[in-house]
Coordinates of C-alpha atoms in Angstrom, one line a residue:
M297 CA -3.0 -20.5 3.6
N298 CA -5.9 -22.9 2.8
G299 CA -9.2 -23.3 3.2
A300 CA -11.8 -21.0 2.3
G301 CA -12.3 -17.3 3.3
P302 CA -14.6 -15.5 4.9
L303 CA -17.1 -15.5 2.1
T304 CA -18.7 -18.7 1.6
T305 CA -22.0 -17.7 -0.4
H306 CA -23.0 -14.7 -2.2
R307 CA -19.7 -14.9 -3.9
P308 CA -19.6 -11.8 -6.8
E309 CA -20.6 -12.8 -10.3
R310 CA -19.0 -10.1 -12.2
V311 CA -15.9 -8.6 -12.6
A312 CA -14.8 -4.7 -13.2
V313 CA -11.0 -4.3 -14.4
V314 CA -9.4 -1.1 -12.9
I315 CA -5.9 -0.1 -14.9
P316 CA -4.0 2.9 -13.6
A317 CA -2.2 4.2 -16.5
K318 CA 0.6 7.1 -17.1
N319 CA 1.5 7.8 -20.3
E320 CA 0.4 4.2 -22.1
A321 CA -1.2 5.4 -25.3
E322 CA 0.5 2.7 -26.7
R323 CA -0.4 -0.1 -24.9
I324 CA -3.7 1.4 -23.3
E325 CA -5.8 -0.2 -26.1
A326 CA -4.4 -3.7 -26.8
T327 CA -5.0 -4.0 -23.2
I328 CA -8.4 -2.6 -22.9
R329 CA -9.4 -5.1 -25.7
S330 CA -7.7 -7.7 -24.2
A331 CA -8.7 -7.6 -20.5
R332 CA -12.8 -7.7 -22.5
E333 CA -12.1 -11.5 -23.6
I334 CA -12.2 -12.2 -19.2
R335 CA -15.3 -14.7 -18.8
G336 CA -17.1 -12.7 -16.4
V337 CA -15.9 -8.8 -16.8
D338 CA -18.4 -6.6 -17.8
L339 CA -16.9 -3.3 -16.6
V340 CA -13.5 -1.6 -17.6
V341 CA -12.6 1.3 -15.5
V342 CA -9.0 3.3 -16.7
V343 CA -7.4 5.7 -14.3
D344 CA -5.2 8.2 -16.0
D345 CA -3.0 9.2 -13.3
G346 CA -1.6 12.6 -14.8
S347 CA -0.4 11.4 -18.3
T348 CA 1.0 14.0 -20.9
D349 CA 0.1 11.7 -23.7
A350 CA -3.4 10.5 -25.3
T351 CA -3.7 8.0 -22.9
S352 CA -7.5 9.2 -22.1
A353 CA -8.3 9.3 -25.4
V354 CA -7.1 6.0 -27.0
A355 CA -8.9 4.6 -23.8
M356 CA -11.9 6.3 -24.0
G357 CA -12.0 5.5 -27.7
A358 CA -11.5 2.0 -26.7
D359 CA -14.8 2.0 -24.3
A360 CA -13.2 2.0 -21.4
L361 CA -14.4 4.4 -18.3
V362 CA -12.6 6.8 -17.6
V363 CA -11.1 9.2 -15.0
R364 CA -8.3 11.3 -14.8
H365 CA -6.0 12.3 -12.2
R366 CA -4.9 16.1 -12.9
S367 CA -1.3 15.3 -11.5
N368 CA 0.1 11.9 -11.0
Q369 CA -1.3 10.7 -7.9
G370 CA 0.9 7.3 -7.7
K371 CA -0.5 3.9 -7.8
A372 CA -2.0 3.3 -4.7
A373 CA -4.4 6.0 -5.4
A374 CA -4.9 5.3 -8.9
M375 CA -6.2 1.8 -7.3
A376 CA -8.2 3.6 -4.8
T377 CA -10.0 5.7 -7.7
G378 CA -10.5 3.2 -9.9
A379 CA -12.4 1.1 -7.0
Q380 CA -14.3 4.0 -5.7
M381 CA -15.3 4.8 -9.8
V382 CA -16.5 1.1 -9.8
A383 CA -18.6 1.5 -6.4
I384 CA -20.7 4.1 -8.0
R385 CA -21.3 2.0 -11.0
D386 CA -22.8 -1.1 -8.5
G387 CA -24.6 1.6 -6.2
A388 CA -26.3 3.0 -9.7
E389 CA -27.3 -0.3 -10.8
R390 CA -28.5 -1.6 -7.4
A391 CA -30.7 1.6 -7.6
E392 CA -31.8 0.8 -11.0
G393 CA -32.8 -2.6 -9.5
G394 CA -30.1 -4.5 -11.9
E395 CA -30.4 -6.9 -14.5
R396 CA -32.6 -8.7 -12.4
F397 CA -35.4 -6.6 -11.8
T398 CA -38.3 -7.2 -14.0
E399 CA -41.9 -6.3 -14.2
E400 CA -43.3 -9.1 -13.0
L401 CA -42.1 -7.8 -9.7
H402 CA -44.9 -5.0 -9.3
A403 CA -47.7 -7.3 -9.5
E404 CA -47.4 -7.9 -5.9
P405 CA -50.7 -7.5 -3.8
R406 CA -51.7 -4.0 -1.9
T407 CA -51.1 -4.6 1.8
P408 CA -53.6 -2.1 4.0
G409 CA -51.4 0.9 4.6
H410 CA -49.6 0.8 2.2
T411 CA -49.8 3.6 -0.9
G412 CA -48.9 0.3 -3.3
P413 CA -46.8 -2.5 -3.8
L414 CA -42.8 -2.0 -3.5
P415 CA -40.9 -4.0 -5.5
A416 CA -38.1 -6.8 -4.5
I417 CA -35.3 -7.1 -5.7
D418 CA -33.2 -10.6 -6.3
P419 CA -30.3 -10.0 -3.4
G420 CA -28.1 -11.4 -5.5
T421 CA -27.9 -8.1 -7.2
D422 CA -26.2 -7.0 -3.6
V423 CA -23.1 -8.9 -4.6
P424 CA -21.1 -6.6 -5.9
R425 CA -18.6 -7.2 -8.6
A426 CA -14.9 -8.4 -7.7
L427 CA -11.9 -5.9 -9.1
L428 CA -9.5 -6.9 -10.8
F429 CA -6.3 -4.5 -10.9
L430 CA -4.5 -5.0 -14.3
D431 CA -1.3 -2.7 -15.3
A432 CA -1.6 -0.7 -18.6
D433 CA 1.4 -2.4 -20.4
M434 CA -0.1 -5.4 -20.6
G435 CA -1.2 -5.7 -23.9
S436 CA -2.7 -8.7 -25.5
S437 CA -1.8 -10.8 -22.8
A438 CA -4.1 -9.6 -20.4
A439 CA -6.6 -12.0 -21.2
A440 CA -4.2 -14.1 -19.3
A441 CA -6.0 -13.1 -15.9
Q442 CA -8.9 -15.6 -16.5
G443 CA -7.0 -17.9 -14.1
L444 CA -7.3 -15.1 -11.1
V445 CA -11.5 -14.5 -12.0
D446 CA -12.3 -17.9 -12.4
A447 CA -10.1 -18.3 -8.5
V448 CA -12.4 -15.5 -7.2
L449 CA -15.6 -16.4 -9.1
D450 CA -16.1 -20.1 -8.6
E451 CA -13.3 -21.3 -5.5
G452 CA -13.4 -18.9 -3.3
V453 CA -10.4 -17.1 -2.8
D454 CA -10.7 -13.6 -1.6
M455 CA -7.4 -12.3 -3.0
A456 CA -5.9 -14.0 -6.3
I457 CA -2.6 -13.0 -7.2
A458 CA -0.8 -13.4 -10.6
L459 CA 2.1 -15.4 -10.7
L460 CA 4.1 -13.8 -13.9
P461 CA 6.6 -16.2 -15.5
P462 CA 9.9 -14.4 -16.7
Q463 CA 9.9 -11.1 -18.3
E464 CA 12.2 -10.6 -21.1
G465 CA 14.6 -7.8 -20.2
A466 CA 14.0 -7.6 -16.8
A467 CA 17.3 -6.7 -14.9
G468 CA 15.8 -5.9 -11.3
M469 CA 17.4 -6.0 -8.2
G470 CA 16.2 -8.9 -5.9
I471 CA 16.7 -6.6 -2.3
V472 CA 12.8 -5.3 -3.5
V473 CA 11.3 -8.6 -3.5
R474 CA 13.0 -10.1 -0.7
T475 CA 12.7 -7.1 1.8
A476 CA 9.0 -7.6 0.8
R477 CA 8.2 -11.2 1.4
R478 CA 10.3 -11.2 4.2
G479 CA 7.9 -8.7 5.7
I480 CA 4.5 -10.6 4.5
E481 CA 6.0 -13.5 6.2
R482 CA 7.0 -12.5 9.6
A483 CA 3.9 -10.3 9.6
T484 CA 1.4 -13.3 8.7
G485 CA 3.2 -16.4 8.5
W486 CA 2.8 -16.6 4.3
R487 CA 5.5 -16.9 2.4
P488 CA 5.0 -15.2 -0.9
E489 CA 7.0 -16.2 -4.7
Q490 CA 5.9 -13.0 -5.6
P491 CA 5.2 -10.2 -3.4
L492 CA 5.2 -7.4 -5.8
S493 CA 2.9 -8.5 -8.3
G494 CA 0.2 -6.1 -8.9
T495 CA -2.1 -8.0 -11.0
R496 CA -4.6 -9.2 -8.8
C497 CA -8.8 -10.3 -8.5
I498 CA -9.9 -9.2 -5.4
T499 CA -13.5 -8.9 -3.8
R500 CA -15.2 -6.1 -2.4
E501 CA -15.3 -6.8 0.9
T502 CA -11.6 -7.9 1.1
W503 CA -10.9 -4.8 -0.5
E504 CA -12.6 -3.2 2.1
A505 CA -10.8 -4.7 4.6
C506 CA -7.6 -3.8 3.6
Q507 CA -8.5 0.2 3.8
P508 CA -6.1 2.5 4.1
L509 CA -3.7 1.9 1.5
A510 CA 0.1 2.3 1.8
P511 CA 0.8 4.6 -0.7
G512 CA 2.9 4.4 -4.0
W513 CA 4.3 1.1 -4.4
G514 CA 4.0 -0.8 -1.3
V515 CA 0.7 -0.9 -1.9
E516 CA 0.7 -4.5 -3.0
T517 CA 2.6 -6.0 0.2
S518 CA 0.1 -4.1 2.1
L519 CA -2.7 -5.6 0.7
S520 CA -1.4 -8.9 1.2
I521 CA -0.8 -8.0 5.0
D522 CA -4.0 -6.7 5.4
A523 CA -6.0 -9.6 3.6
L524 CA -4.3 -12.4 5.4
T525 CA -4.8 -11.1 8.8
S526 CA -7.7 -10.5 8.4
G527 CA -8.6 -13.8 7.9
F528 CA -9.1 -13.8 3.8
W529 CA -7.8 -16.4 1.5
V530 CA -5.1 -14.8 -0.4
K531 CA -3.8 -17.2 -3.3
E532 CA -1.0 -17.4 -6.0
I533 CA -2.0 -18.1 -9.4
P534 CA 0.3 -18.7 -12.6
A535 CA -0.7 -16.4 -15.4
D536 CA 1.1 -16.1 -18.4
L537 CA 1.1 -12.2 -18.5
H538 CA 3.9 -10.0 -19.9
H539 CA 4.8 -6.1 -19.7
R540 CA 7.3 -3.8 -19.9
A541 CA 10.3 -4.8 -17.9
T542 CA 12.3 -2.0 -16.0
G543 CA 16.2 -1.8 -17.1
R544 CA 19.5 -1.3 -15.2
D545 CA 19.6 2.7 -16.4
L546 CA 18.7 5.7 -14.4
S547 CA 15.3 5.7 -14.6
G548 CA 15.3 2.2 -13.6
Q549 CA 17.2 2.4 -10.7
L550 CA 15.6 5.4 -9.2
H551 CA 12.1 3.0 -9.9
R552 CA 13.4 0.5 -8.0
A553 CA 14.4 3.0 -5.3
A554 CA 11.1 4.4 -5.0
Q555 CA 9.8 0.4 -4.9
L556 CA 12.2 -0.1 -1.9
R557 CA 11.3 3.1 0.1
D558 CA 7.6 2.6 -0.7
V559 CA 7.8 -1.4 0.5
L560 CA 10.3 -0.2 4.0
R561 CA 7.0 2.3 4.6
A562 CA 4.4 0.2 3.8
L563 CA 5.7 -2.5 6.1
A564 CA 6.8 0.4 8.9
R565 CA 3.2 1.4 8.9
R566 CA 2.2 -2.0 9.5
R567 CA 4.9 -3.1 11.8
H568 CA 2.4 -4.0 14.9
T569 CA 1.9 -6.9 13.2
V570 CA 5.4 -8.3 14.1
A571 CA 6.2 -6.5 17.5
D572 CA 7.3 -9.7 18.8
L573 CA 9.8 -10.4 16.5
E574 CA 10.9 -6.9 16.6
E575 CA 11.2 -6.8 20.0
S576 CA 13.3 -10.0 20.1
P577 CA 17.0 -9.6 21.7
E578 CA 18.6 -11.4 18.8
P579 CA 19.7 -9.3 15.7
V580 CA 17.7 -10.3 12.6
G581 CA 20.4 -10.8 9.7
G582 CA 21.2 -13.0 6.8
E583 CA 21.0 -12.4 3.2
D584 CA 17.5 -11.4 3.1
A585 CA 17.2 -9.2 6.4
E586 CA 15.1 -5.9 6.2
V587 CA 16.9 -3.1 6.1
W588 CA 14.3 -0.8 7.8
T589 CA 15.1 -2.3 11.2
P590 CA 16.1 0.2 13.4
E591 CA 19.2 -0.2 15.4
P592 CA 18.3 -0.8 19.2
E593 CA 20.9 1.8 20.7
S594 CA 20.5 5.7 19.7
T595 CA 22.9 8.7 21.5
T596 CA 20.4 11.2 21.0
S597 CA 18.8 10.8 24.9
L598 CA 15.6 10.8 25.4
A599 CA 15.6 9.0 28.7
P600 CA 12.7 10.9 31.0
S601 CA 13.7 13.2 33.6
E602 CA 15.3 12.1 37.0
T603 CA 13.8 14.9 38.9
A604 CA 11.0 13.1 40.8
P605 CA 8.6 14.8 43.2
A606 CA 9.3 14.8 46.8
G607 CA 7.2 12.3 48.9
P608 CA 6.3 8.3 48.4
T609 CA 3.7 8.8 45.0
P610 CA 1.6 5.7 44.8
D611 CA 1.9 3.1 41.9
P612 CA -0.5 4.4 39.0
S613 CA -2.2 1.4 37.0
A614 CA -1.4 0.5 33.2
E615 CA -4.5 2.1 32.2
E616 CA -3.8 5.3 34.0
R617 CA 0.1 5.3 33.0
A618 CA -1.0 4.6 29.3
E619 CA -3.4 7.7 29.1
R620 CA -1.0 9.9 31.4
R621 CA 2.1 9.4 28.6
R622 CA -1.1 9.8 25.4
L623 CA -2.2 13.1 27.2
T624 CA 1.7 14.0 27.2
L625 CA 2.9 12.7 23.9
A626 CA -0.2 14.9 22.3
D627 CA 2.0 17.8 21.7
L628 CA 4.2 16.3 19.7
P629 CA 4.3 17.1 15.8
V630 CA 2.2 14.4 14.7
D631 CA -1.2 13.7 13.2
G632 CA -3.4 12.1 15.1
A633 CA -3.4 10.8 18.9
F634 CA -1.4 7.8 19.9
S635 CA -2.8 4.4 20.3
D636 CA -2.5 2.0 23.4
D637 CA 0.4 -0.3 21.6
E638 CA 2.4 2.8 20.5
T639 CA 2.0 4.3 23.9
R640 CA 3.4 1.4 25.5
A641 CA 6.1 1.3 22.4
L642 CA 7.3 4.6 23.4
G643 CA 8.1 3.3 27.0
D644 CA 9.2 5.6 29.4
V645 CA 10.8 8.2 26.1
D646 CA 10.7 11.9 27.2
P647 CA 8.2 14.0 25.7
D648 CA 10.2 16.9 25.4
A649 CA 13.3 16.0 24.2
L650 CA 12.0 14.0 21.5
D651 CA 9.6 17.1 20.6
A652 CA 12.4 19.3 20.5
A653 CA 14.5 16.6 18.5
L654 CA 11.6 16.2 16.1
R655 CA 11.2 19.9 15.5
A656 CA 14.6 21.0 14.7
L657 CA 14.9 18.8 12.3
P658 CA 14.4 20.2 8.5
V659 CA 11.0 19.0 8.1
D660 CA 7.4 20.5 6.7
G661 CA 4.6 18.8 8.1
L662 CA 2.8 16.2 10.8
F663 CA 4.5 12.9 11.3
A664 CA 2.3 9.7 11.6
T665 CA 2.4 8.4 15.4
D666 CA 3.7 5.6 14.3
D667 CA 6.5 6.8 12.4
V668 CA 7.3 9.0 15.9
V669 CA 7.7 5.5 17.6
F670 CA 10.3 4.0 15.4
L671 CA 12.2 7.9 15.2
A672 CA 12.1 7.8 19.0
G673 CA 15.0 4.5 18.5
V674 CA 16.8 6.6 15.7
D675 CA 19.4 9.0 16.4
L676 CA 17.8 12.4 15.6
A677 CA 20.6 14.2 16.1
L678 CA 22.5 12.7 13.1
L679 CA 19.7 12.3 10.8
G680 CA 19.2 16.5 11.2
Q681 CA 22.8 16.5 10.4
R682 CA 22.2 14.4 7.7
L683 CA 18.8 16.4 6.2
G684 CA 21.3 19.8 6.8
R685 CA 23.7 18.6 4.5
A686 CA 21.5 17.2 1.8
P687 CA 22.1 19.1 -1.8
V688 CA 18.4 19.7 -1.6
D689 CA 15.8 22.7 -2.4
G690 CA 13.2 22.8 0.0
R691 CA 12.6 21.0 3.1
F692 CA 11.5 17.3 3.4
T693 CA 7.8 15.9 4.0
P694 CA 7.9 13.4 7.5
E695 CA 7.5 10.8 5.2
Q696 CA 11.2 11.1 3.4
A697 CA 12.7 12.0 6.4
V698 CA 11.1 8.7 7.8
I699 CA 12.8 7.0 4.6
I700 CA 16.5 8.3 5.1
A701 CA 16.4 7.9 8.9
S702 CA 15.9 3.9 8.2
H703 CA 19.3 4.1 6.1
L704 CA 21.6 6.0 8.2
G705 CA 23.8 3.5 8.4
I706 CA 24.6 3.2 4.3
G707 CA 26.2 6.9 4.3
E708 CA 25.2 9.7 2.3
P709 CA 24.4 9.1 -1.4
E710 CA 26.6 9.8 -4.8
L711 CA 24.9 11.4 -7.4
P712 CA 24.6 10.0 -10.9
E713 CA 25.6 11.5 -14.2
G714 CA 22.1 13.7 -15.0
L715 CA 21.6 15.0 -11.8
R716 CA 23.3 18.6 -10.4
P717 CA 22.1 19.8 -7.3
P718 CA 19.9 21.3 -6.0
I719 CA 17.6 18.2 -6.4
S720 CA 14.6 17.6 -5.2
P721 CA 14.3 16.0 -1.5
D722 CA 12.1 13.0 -3.2
E723 CA 14.8 12.7 -5.8
Y724 CA 17.3 12.4 -2.8
A725 CA 15.3 9.8 -0.6
S726 CA 15.5 8.1 -3.4
L727 CA 18.5 8.1 -4.0
V728 CA 19.5 7.2 -0.4
V729 CA 17.2 4.2 -0.7
H730 CA 19.2 3.4 -4.0
A731 CA 22.3 3.7 -2.0
A732 CA 21.0 0.9 0.4
V733 CA 20.4 -1.2 -2.6
E734 CA 24.1 -1.2 -3.4
A735 CA 25.0 -1.8 -0.5
E736 CA 22.8 -4.9 0.2
N737 CA 23.7 -6.3 -3.9
S738 CA 27.5 -5.7 -3.0

C-alpha cells in the first residue's frame, strides 16, 4: 500500500502499550520497563490471560495497569480486553477534561438563559491513544518498537507492523506463514513479508474498523485483511525485536498446528473478499497453495428436490429467490442469518439434506453461517465418519468440525508419544492440522 490512510488530521499524540501475557513472570517486568522507554507511551496495560504463575503480581509491581482473565481465552481475546481497558481510560480522561483542561476555561462570559459558563475542552483531547501490541517475552528489546510508534504518530500510517530479524532458535514451519501471506495477498493485493507478526501499532479508528477479531492466532491475519479492505494504510517497519522462539518439540509442533488452524479459520471467515478467485474453474496449486481450499465435488448429494409443482410457475426475481432461500435456510443449525452473498453462494442446495447432514455430525453447538457455506461443498458423510472414529472424549465444537473438514484429504493423524487416548476434541483438531503441516513439508 502507499499513500496516507483516511486520517490526515488529528493524529494520536499518545500511545498505550497492550501486552497479552500467560505465564511470563520471568520476562514481563523487563518488557514493561523497556516499553516505557518508547517516546509517546504513557500507559502500559498487561492482560494476564489465565496465568498460573506470578505474572499479574510482577506486572503490578512494575506499575502496569493489570487486568486478569480467570481462564485462558486466547490471544485475540486478550488483545480485545486490553484495548477495552485503554478505551475506558481514554473516556475517563476526556470526562475529566484531560491535560489541556485549565481553570481559564471557566472564565467564559455568561449567556442569558444559562446557569453558568460551560467549559470548552481542546478538541485535541478527543483523539484516543494509539494501541501498541507487544509480546510479553520481548524483554529489554521492546523499546525497539519505537519505529512503529513514529510511523503512526508522525507519518500517518494507520497500522504499523514490525518486521523482526531472524530469531535465534526458531524452528518454524513455513506453511503457516505461506498460508497467511497468500491469503492476505489474495484478499487485498498486498503481500506482507511477515504476515504473522503480532507487534503492531494501530490507531483506534483502524482497530474499531477491524472488529470483530478472528479468534486465537488468526488475529494478525484478520487485522491485516480488514484494515486494508477498509482503506487504511498498513506498513511493515523493521524493528530489532526479539522473543522466545518456538522449537520443534511436541509442544512447539502443537503450537504451530494451532496457529495454522486459526489462520485457516480467519481466512475462511473472510472468504467473501476473494470470492472471484475461489469461483475460478482453474485449480489452485503450487507450493504455497492454501490447504483450506475445498474440493469442488462432494459425494454427499445436496441437490434440490426433483419434485416440481404442477403447471407453469412465474420466474421470481433475484431478490425474491434470495428471500425465499434465506427463509428456507433459517431452520439450519446456524447462529445468525445468512447474508445475501452467502445465500447466493449456497445456490440450489437442498436445505433438508444439508440440515440432516449437519445434525448427524457429532457436534454440539450452532455453526456460523459462512462455515455452513463452506461445509455445503464438503463430503459431510465422510466428515461424520472421521469425527465418529476420532479417539476423543466428548463431542466436537462447530469450529473444530470445520477445521477437520478442511483437511479430509490428509488422512487420520497419528497420536504422538505422550498423548494417550482419549484426547480432547481440540487436541485432535490440532493434530489434524499438524498432519497437514507434515504432508505439505514432505
